[in-house]
Tab-separated table of C-alpha atoms in Angstrom:
chain	number	residue	atom	x	y	z
A	2	MET	CA	-78.502	-36.844	32.762
A	3	MET	CA	-80.232	-40.168	33.763
A	4	LYS	CA	-80.533	-42.537	30.881
A	5	LEU	CA	-83.450	-43.477	30.157
A	6	GLU	CA	-82.789	-44.103	26.219
A	7	LEU	CA	-80.779	-47.353	28.014
A	8	VAL	CA	-84.506	-48.267	29.272
A	9	ALA	CA	-85.677	-48.750	25.861
A	10	LEU	CA	-82.737	-50.400	24.407
A	11	ALA	CA	-82.863	-52.848	26.896
A	12	ILE	CA	-86.832	-53.200	26.552
A	13	TRP	CA	-85.572	-53.870	22.641
A	14	MET	CA	-83.114	-56.476	23.247
A	15	ALA	CA	-85.260	-58.199	25.744
A	16	SER	CA	-87.741	-58.387	22.647
A	17	ILE	CA	-84.911	-59.840	20.272
A	18	LEU	CA	-83.479	-62.564	22.865
A	19	GLY	CA	-86.860	-63.527	23.819
A	20	GLY	CA	-88.717	-61.124	25.869
A	21	GLU	CA	-88.016	-62.522	29.426
A	22	CYS	CA	-86.659	-59.124	30.536
A	23	LYS	CA	-88.646	-56.392	31.568
A	24	VAL	CA	-87.328	-53.089	33.026
A	25	VAL	CA	-89.396	-52.002	36.182
A	26	GLN	CA	-88.677	-50.912	39.141
A	27	PHE	CA	-87.245	-51.070	43.004
A	28	ILE	CA	-88.369	-48.062	44.885
A	29	PHE	CA	-86.445	-47.739	48.902
A	30	GLY	CA	-87.667	-44.500	50.533
A	31	ASP	CA	-89.835	-43.570	53.549
A	32	SER	CA	-93.552	-42.176	53.686
A	33	LEU	CA	-93.388	-40.215	50.542
A	34	SER	CA	-92.809	-43.487	48.655
A	35	ASP	CA	-94.723	-45.512	50.904
A	36	VAL	CA	-97.569	-47.273	48.803
A	37	GLY	CA	-98.697	-49.159	51.780
A	38	ASN	CA	-95.721	-51.531	53.307
A	39	ASN	CA	-96.506	-50.063	56.743
A	40	MET	CA	-100.374	-50.684	56.419
A	41	HIS	CA	-99.058	-54.213	56.887
A	42	LEU	CA	-96.958	-53.492	59.788
A	43	SER	CA	-99.502	-54.461	62.645
A	44	LYS	CA	-97.675	-52.923	65.481
A	45	SER	CA	-96.493	-49.199	63.555
A	46	LEU	CA	-97.658	-45.768	64.434
A	47	ALA	CA	-96.586	-44.539	60.811
A	48	GLN	CA	-99.678	-45.735	59.101
A	49	ALA	CA	-101.885	-44.252	56.353
A	50	SER	CA	-104.457	-46.890	57.004
A	51	LEU	CA	-107.731	-44.605	57.996
A	52	PRO	CA	-109.753	-41.538	55.463
A	53	TRP	CA	-109.121	-39.724	54.094
A	54	TYR	CA	-105.875	-40.797	52.585
A	55	GLY	CA	-106.130	-41.936	49.614
A	56	ILE	CA	-109.289	-39.806	48.881
A	57	ASP	CA	-108.547	-39.377	45.281
A	58	PHE	CA	-106.533	-42.244	44.034
A	59	GLY	CA	-108.668	-45.648	43.070
A	60	ASN	CA	-111.643	-45.815	44.979
A	61	GLY	CA	-110.938	-43.386	47.394
A	62	LEU	CA	-109.844	-45.649	50.328
A	63	PRO	CA	-106.956	-45.386	52.397
A	64	ASN	CA	-104.628	-47.501	50.103
A	65	GLY	CA	-101.237	-47.045	52.552
A	66	ARG	CA	-100.088	-44.029	50.296
A	67	PHE	CA	-99.276	-41.235	53.248
A	68	THR	CA	-101.365	-38.264	51.043
A	69	ASN	CA	-104.879	-37.507	49.212
A	70	GLY	CA	-103.430	-39.241	45.617
A	71	ARG	CA	-100.047	-40.151	44.168
A	72	THR	CA	-96.760	-39.819	45.445
A	73	VAL	CA	-93.799	-38.692	43.006
A	74	ALA	CA	-92.102	-41.951	42.378
A	75	ASP	CA	-95.761	-42.746	41.392
A	76	ILE	CA	-95.922	-39.856	38.711
A	77	ILE	CA	-92.766	-40.141	37.754
A	78	GLY	CA	-92.702	-44.151	37.148
A	79	ASP	CA	-96.651	-43.227	35.166
A	80	SER	CA	-95.014	-40.604	32.786
A	81	THR	CA	-91.923	-42.520	32.156
A	82	GLY	CA	-93.753	-45.878	31.300
A	83	LEU	CA	-92.866	-48.004	33.733
A	84	PRO	CA	-95.221	-49.860	36.315
A	85	ARG	CA	-96.051	-48.971	39.608
A	86	PRO	CA	-94.312	-51.366	41.473
A	87	PRO	CA	-96.615	-53.194	44.772
A	88	ALA	CA	-96.014	-52.825	48.180
A	89	PHE	CA	-93.242	-55.580	49.369
A	90	LEU	CA	-95.695	-56.588	52.791
A	91	ASP	CA	-98.785	-56.498	49.847
A	92	PRO	CA	-99.874	-60.398	50.813
A	93	SER	CA	-100.814	-61.042	47.404
A	94	LEU	CA	-97.045	-59.835	46.028
A	95	THR	CA	-95.859	-63.324	43.645
A	96	ASP	CA	-92.422	-63.806	41.719
A	97	ASP	CA	-94.607	-63.635	38.693
A	98	LEU	CA	-95.716	-59.801	39.944
A	99	ILE	CA	-91.736	-58.616	40.913
A	100	LEU	CA	-91.007	-59.552	37.245
A	101	GLU	CA	-93.811	-57.825	35.992
A	102	ASN	CA	-93.826	-54.678	38.167
A	103	GLY	CA	-91.085	-54.490	40.809
A	104	VAL	CA	-91.247	-54.217	44.406
A	105	ASN	CA	-91.312	-50.598	46.721
A	106	TYR	CA	-90.286	-51.305	50.061
A	107	ALA	CA	-90.936	-47.883	51.205
A	108	SER	CA	-91.616	-46.811	54.789
A	109	GLY	CA	-93.433	-44.570	56.712
A	110	GLY	CA	-91.274	-43.628	59.274
A	111	GLY	CA	-87.764	-45.118	57.875
A	112	GLY	CA	-84.527	-43.529	57.523
A	113	ILE	CA	-81.178	-44.058	56.603
A	114	LEU	CA	-80.025	-44.621	59.915
A	115	ASN	CA	-81.241	-47.700	61.761
A	116	GLU	CA	-82.019	-45.860	64.636
A	117	THR	CA	-84.593	-43.298	62.964
A	118	GLY	CA	-88.032	-43.323	63.877
A	119	GLY	CA	-87.689	-45.495	66.741
A	120	TYR	CA	-90.904	-44.316	68.577
A	121	PHE	CA	-92.705	-45.365	65.586
A	122	ILE	CA	-92.598	-48.707	67.286
A	123	GLN	CA	-92.184	-50.532	63.720
A	124	ARG	CA	-91.008	-48.931	60.220
A	125	LEU	CA	-88.474	-50.501	58.116
A	126	SER	CA	-84.656	-48.679	57.839
A	127	LEU	CA	-83.707	-48.781	54.964
A	128	ASN	CA	-80.953	-51.138	55.727
A	129	LYS	CA	-84.100	-53.287	56.294
A	130	GLN	CA	-85.153	-52.366	53.100
A	131	ILE	CA	-82.076	-53.309	51.336
A	132	GLU	CA	-82.026	-57.004	53.260
A	133	LEU	CA	-86.229	-57.419	51.854
A	134	PHE	CA	-84.376	-56.482	48.826
A	135	GLN	CA	-81.684	-59.370	48.909
A	136	GLY	CA	-84.797	-61.406	49.603
A	137	THR	CA	-86.614	-60.730	46.087
A	138	GLN	CA	-83.397	-61.673	44.581
A	139	ARG	CA	-83.071	-65.254	46.124
A	140	MET	CA	-86.811	-65.505	45.064
A	141	ILE	CA	-86.587	-64.130	41.671
A	142	ILE	CA	-82.924	-66.717	41.435
A	143	ASN	CA	-85.301	-69.782	42.666
A	144	LYS	CA	-87.553	-68.385	39.586
A	145	ILE	CA	-85.703	-67.719	36.373
A	146	GLY	CA	-81.916	-68.663	37.351
A	147	GLU	CA	-79.025	-66.945	38.131
A	148	GLU	CA	-77.936	-65.015	34.749
A	149	LYS	CA	-81.662	-64.488	33.467
A	150	SER	CA	-81.910	-62.832	36.922
A	151	ARG	CA	-78.591	-60.636	36.761
A	152	LYS	CA	-79.674	-59.416	33.399
A	153	PHE	CA	-83.001	-58.892	35.403
A	154	PHE	CA	-81.742	-56.372	37.967
A	155	GLN	CA	-78.596	-54.866	36.443
A	156	GLU	CA	-81.347	-53.290	34.065
A	157	SER	CA	-84.286	-52.320	36.226
A	158	GLN	CA	-84.248	-48.983	37.802
A	159	TYR	CA	-84.010	-47.891	41.045
A	160	VAL	CA	-85.690	-45.047	43.167
A	161	VAL	CA	-83.677	-44.279	46.858
A	162	ALA	CA	-85.421	-41.409	48.486
A	163	LEU	CA	-85.030	-40.995	52.443
A	164	GLY	CA	-83.549	-38.823	55.001
A	165	SER	CA	-85.723	-36.995	56.769
A	166	ASN	CA	-87.433	-38.873	58.993
A	167	ASP	CA	-83.075	-38.582	60.196
A	168	PHE	CA	-83.898	-35.117	60.705
A	169	ILE	CA	-87.015	-34.976	61.696
A	170	ASN	CA	-87.721	-37.775	63.904
A	171	ASN	CA	-83.740	-38.349	64.924
A	172	TYR	CA	-81.542	-35.424	65.241
A	173	LEU	CA	-84.314	-32.679	65.687
A	174	MET	CA	-85.324	-34.728	68.621
A	175	PRO	CA	-84.102	-34.712	72.122
A	176	VAL	CA	-85.204	-37.867	72.967
A	177	TYR	CA	-82.895	-39.454	70.484
A	178	SER	CA	-78.913	-40.128	71.113
A	179	ASP	CA	-78.054	-38.632	67.727
A	180	SER	CA	-78.983	-35.115	68.807
A	181	TRP	CA	-76.503	-34.881	71.425
A	182	LYS	CA	-73.906	-36.918	70.329
A	183	TYR	CA	-73.454	-35.244	67.114
A	184	ASN	CA	-72.937	-31.272	65.618
A	185	ASP	CA	-74.616	-30.408	62.204
A	186	GLN	CA	-71.678	-31.469	60.290
A	187	THR	CA	-70.638	-34.326	62.038
A	188	PHE	CA	-74.576	-35.825	61.581
A	189	ILE	CA	-74.104	-35.220	58.127
A	190	ASP	CA	-71.160	-36.880	57.711
A	191	TYR	CA	-72.532	-40.169	59.551
A	192	LEU	CA	-75.614	-39.765	57.213
A	193	MET	CA	-73.297	-39.814	54.113
A	194	GLU	CA	-70.825	-42.812	55.433
A	195	THR	CA	-74.113	-45.181	56.144
A	196	LEU	CA	-75.599	-43.869	52.771
A	197	GLU	CA	-72.652	-44.811	50.640
A	198	GLY	CA	-72.282	-48.101	52.804
A	199	GLN	CA	-75.857	-48.681	51.156
A	200	LEU	CA	-75.532	-47.331	48.075
A	201	ARG	CA	-72.452	-49.495	47.310
A	202	LYS	CA	-73.932	-52.528	48.946
A	203	LEU	CA	-77.087	-52.290	46.058
A	204	HIS	CA	-74.682	-52.157	43.213
A	205	GLY	CA	-73.062	-55.114	44.511
A	206	LEU	CA	-76.605	-56.201	43.793
A	207	GLY	CA	-76.685	-55.061	40.774
A	208	ALA	CA	-77.973	-51.938	40.865
A	209	ARG	CA	-76.503	-49.638	37.826
A	210	GLU	CA	-79.341	-47.182	37.077
A	211	LEU	CA	-80.317	-45.642	40.520
A	212	ILE	CA	-81.527	-41.995	41.436
A	213	VAL	CA	-81.570	-40.727	44.582
A	214	PHE	CA	-83.726	-37.729	45.984
A	215	GLY	CA	-82.849	-34.980	47.901
A	216	LEU	CA	-84.750	-33.390	50.449
A	217	GLY	CA	-87.385	-29.841	50.156
A	218	PRO	CA	-87.292	-27.422	52.360
A	219	MET	CA	-88.349	-29.492	55.331
A	220	GLY	CA	-88.566	-26.800	57.914
A	221	CYS	CA	-91.424	-25.039	55.575
A	222	ILE	CA	-93.695	-28.467	56.224
A	223	PRO	CA	-96.638	-27.453	58.440
A	224	LEU	CA	-95.491	-29.238	61.470
A	225	GLN	CA	-92.086	-27.148	61.407
A	226	ARG	CA	-93.911	-24.015	61.413
A	227	VAL	CA	-96.895	-24.428	63.654
A	228	LEU	CA	-93.964	-25.450	66.539
A	229	SER	CA	-92.020	-22.785	65.670
A	230	THR	CA	-92.812	-19.295	68.124
A	231	THR	CA	-93.380	-17.388	64.784
A	232	GLY	CA	-95.513	-19.713	62.723
A	233	GLU	CA	-92.801	-19.025	59.794
A	234	CYS	CA	-90.144	-21.875	57.969
A	235	GLN	CA	-87.733	-22.753	60.702
A	236	GLU	CA	-84.219	-22.106	58.752
A	237	LYS	CA	-81.885	-24.924	60.728
A	238	THR	CA	-84.211	-27.260	59.752
A	239	ASN	CA	-83.664	-25.658	55.939
A	240	LYS	CA	-80.206	-25.526	55.895
A	241	LEU	CA	-79.978	-28.947	57.180
A	242	ALA	CA	-82.092	-30.095	54.084
A	243	LEU	CA	-79.499	-28.170	52.138
A	244	ALA	CA	-76.564	-29.620	53.485
A	245	PHE	CA	-77.654	-32.713	52.917
A	246	ASN	CA	-78.515	-32.188	49.000
A	247	GLY	CA	-75.311	-30.720	48.314
A	248	ALA	CA	-73.269	-33.949	50.425
A	249	SER	CA	-75.534	-36.101	49.007
A	250	SER	CA	-74.826	-34.984	45.305
A	251	LYS	CA	-70.957	-34.976	45.607
A	252	LEU	CA	-71.692	-38.957	46.860
A	253	LEU	CA	-73.736	-39.874	43.679
A	254	ASP	CA	-70.956	-38.737	41.696
A	255	LYS	CA	-68.269	-39.475	43.392
A	256	LEU	CA	-70.479	-42.870	43.061
A	257	SER	CA	-70.963	-42.798	39.754
A	258	ASN	CA	-67.147	-42.268	38.580
A	259	ARG	CA	-65.785	-45.348	40.891
A	260	LEU	CA	-67.847	-47.705	40.741
A	261	ALA	CA	-68.116	-50.290	37.764
A	262	ASN	CA	-71.021	-48.951	34.623
A	263	ALA	CA	-72.930	-46.805	37.689
A	264	SER	CA	-75.197	-44.265	36.768
A	265	PHE	CA	-75.945	-42.711	39.815
A	266	LYS	CA	-78.135	-39.218	40.118
A	267	PHE	CA	-79.261	-37.179	42.730
A	268	GLY	CA	-82.719	-35.568	42.048
A	269	ASP	CA	-82.714	-32.394	43.319
A	270	ALA	CA	-85.987	-30.542	43.525
A	271	TYR	CA	-85.287	-27.630	46.969
A	272	ASP	CA	-85.644	-24.892	44.552
A	273	VAL	CA	-88.333	-25.402	43.348
A	274	VAL	CA	-90.522	-26.510	46.437
A	275	ASN	CA	-89.223	-23.469	47.873
A	276	ASP	CA	-90.405	-21.504	45.473
A	277	VAL	CA	-93.807	-23.363	45.260
A	278	ILE	CA	-94.309	-22.419	49.217
A	279	SER	CA	-92.720	-19.109	48.772
A	280	ASN	CA	-95.055	-17.755	46.033
A	281	PRO	CA	-97.750	-20.426	45.961
A	282	TYR	CA	-100.512	-18.401	43.470
A	283	LYS	CA	-97.348	-18.379	41.014
A	284	TYR	CA	-98.280	-22.380	40.471
A	285	GLY	CA	-101.887	-22.117	41.178
A	286	PHE	CA	-102.091	-22.780	44.524
A	287	ASN	CA	-103.496	-20.492	47.551
A	288	ASN	CA	-102.507	-21.859	50.815
A	289	SER	CA	-98.938	-23.323	51.260
A	290	ASP	CA	-98.560	-22.895	54.980
A	291	SER	CA	-100.901	-25.669	56.885
A	292	PRO	CA	-102.606	-29.109	55.550
A	293	CYS	CA	-105.931	-29.685	53.856
A	294	CYS	CA	-106.495	-32.024	56.400
A	295	SER	CA	-106.727	-30.773	59.937
A	296	PHE	CA	-108.188	-31.603	63.096
A	297	GLY	CA	-109.829	-27.756	63.733
A	298	GLN	CA	-108.130	-25.432	65.649
A	299	ILE	CA	-105.976	-28.353	67.484
A	300	ARG	CA	-102.424	-28.605	65.956
A	301	PRO	CA	-100.522	-29.609	65.504
A	302	ALA	CA	-102.545	-33.106	64.457
A	303	LEU	CA	-100.060	-35.714	63.544
A	304	THR	CA	-102.044	-37.276	60.912
A	305	CYS	CA	-105.045	-37.373	58.980
A	306	LEU	CA	-108.283	-38.570	60.514
A	307	PRO	CA	-111.371	-39.402	60.118
A	308	ALA	CA	-113.225	-36.568	62.278
A	309	SER	CA	-110.711	-34.064	60.447
A	310	THR	CA	-112.056	-30.900	58.185
A	311	LEU	CA	-110.746	-31.179	54.403
A	312	CYS	CA	-110.035	-28.054	52.414
A	313	GLU	CA	-112.559	-27.260	50.302
A	314	ASP	CA	-110.091	-27.782	47.629
A	315	ARG	CA	-107.596	-29.979	47.588
A	316	SER	CA	-105.901	-29.051	44.704
A	317	LYS	CA	-105.001	-25.395	46.027
A	318	TYR	CA	-102.764	-26.858	49.041
A	319	VAL	CA	-99.250	-28.027	48.711
A	320	PHE	CA	-99.443	-29.667	51.956
A	321	TRP	CA	-102.381	-32.602	52.511
A	322	ASP	CA	-101.184	-32.807	56.547
A	323	GLU	CA	-98.536	-32.233	58.810
A	324	TYR	CA	-95.618	-33.577	57.084
A	325	HIS	CA	-96.468	-34.490	53.228
A	326	PRO	CA	-97.067	-33.012	50.031
A	327	SER	CA	-100.533	-33.286	48.235
A	328	ASP	CA	-101.738	-34.677	45.109
A	329	SER	CA	-100.995	-31.451	43.123
A	330	ALA	CA	-97.897	-30.809	44.718
A	331	ASN	CA	-96.184	-33.932	44.030
A	332	GLU	CA	-97.585	-33.770	40.861
A	333	LEU	CA	-95.390	-30.002	40.325
A	334	ILE	CA	-92.603	-31.872	41.815
A	335	ALA	CA	-92.584	-34.600	39.596
A	336	LYS	CA	-92.608	-32.502	36.972
A	337	GLU	CA	-89.504	-30.501	37.871
A	338	LEU	CA	-87.564	-33.556	37.927
A	339	ILE	CA	-88.745	-34.954	34.745
A	340	LYS	CA	-88.083	-31.766	33.119
A	341	LYS	CA	-84.333	-31.688	35.135
A	342	PHE	CA	-83.643	-35.524	33.412
A	343	GLY	CA	-85.578	-34.982	30.621
A	344	PHE	CA	-86.467	-38.425	31.283
A	345	THR	CA	-88.134	-40.395	28.150
A	346	ARG	CA	-90.420	-43.178	28.283
A	347	VAL	CA	-89.785	-46.684	27.863
A	348	ASP	CA	-90.702	-46.647	24.192
A	349	GLY	CA	-88.123	-44.161	23.531
A	350	THR	CA	-90.483	-41.056	23.378
A	351	LYS	CA	-89.992	-38.207	25.444
A	352	ALA	CA	-91.525	-38.185	28.590
A	353	PRO	CA	-94.796	-36.141	29.244
A	354	ALA	CA	-94.586	-33.095	31.668
A	355	SER	CA	-96.944	-34.911	34.104
A	356	ALA	CA	-98.775	-38.045	34.304
A	357	PRO	CA	-103.068	-37.169	33.988
A	358	SER	CA	-104.034	-36.313	37.579
A	359	PRO	CA	-107.354	-37.474	39.077
A	360	ALA	CA	-109.749	-35.695	39.660
A	361	LEU	CA	-109.831	-34.111	43.000
A	362	ALA	CA	-113.188	-33.339	44.671
A	363	ARG	CA	-113.659	-29.744	45.600
A	364	SER	CA	-115.385	-30.347	49.062
A	365	PRO	CA	-115.405	-33.234	51.452
A	366	ALA	CA	-118.814	-33.459	51.008
A	367	LEU	CA	-118.308	-34.860	47.012
A	368	ALA	CA	-115.655	-36.872	48.063
A	369	PRO	CA	-116.413	-40.869	49.147
A	370	SER	CA	-117.714	-41.972	52.958
A	371	PRO	CA	-115.197	-43.045	54.642
A	372	GLU	CA	-116.966	-46.245	54.246
A	373	GLY	CA	-116.110	-46.263	50.491
């Protein structure tokens, strides 16, 4: 179990010692966790900057999230009482905001490997995200000094959620040399060797409470289905996700046992997501094989566009676009992870199964216009 009871204790101790340290999150990830970094990468081809992204979040305008509402990390953070970390590239980010809310470095198209997602032109790989985190640490050290900074970073929570792009936008595409340099097992070995070095580096930078999110059945995303000859899930891709999850779980166990004071956990929601896709009606969905936001009969439409057509009821679709889950699906995934890890709120009480969800409009006619 991920001992978030320690978080409550840390807050209590901080209040006794003067309250200078607040528990926050530092999030490293890809488009499933991006909250706006790629919107500030002007040349990036992986952006959620057009309507109808963000339609069920805040004012309904695009905010950089690759979904209609919240990310899984948003929902888990809300449920446990942690603040939502702003995007690192947000121009309004300051050292005071970092101390209050943490930082999100996630970048659409990014991967564990530097070469992943190269055709997006601009994206932040995990190595680059860790490099930016080092810069964040220097900012905080300059602000509050080394001793308080060490305490702040060691008491913070860390999320690492990457890997799907390393397959979908690298290994499974012949335009990348990794697709012919490796076989399935040697590629996963390469990923694990790289990820281990990255997690060890994060530990050296102070990460003690860290969770790595596993991959879902990525062979069942609408893009993979429409590119298959049958319209069914691509089992080869799903087997790669399962192999990645198994290897990652072993890696996290090893690091937790070997690194000082490390509580590194693996968050696996593959089974529940697979069940949702296989039995959508059981979970209140009525579509699990096509995107809510689509461009008529043109498939795949690789992104949701202002001219796209939205499904009648967004709460009933598992997928928002060709790649990404809807807010409703993200809530279900978050609920499973909260239950699996027994997360508690920062005040020590049990986390609710999920945070309140936004009101989802039932049809495009009820949604805000692209102009807001």
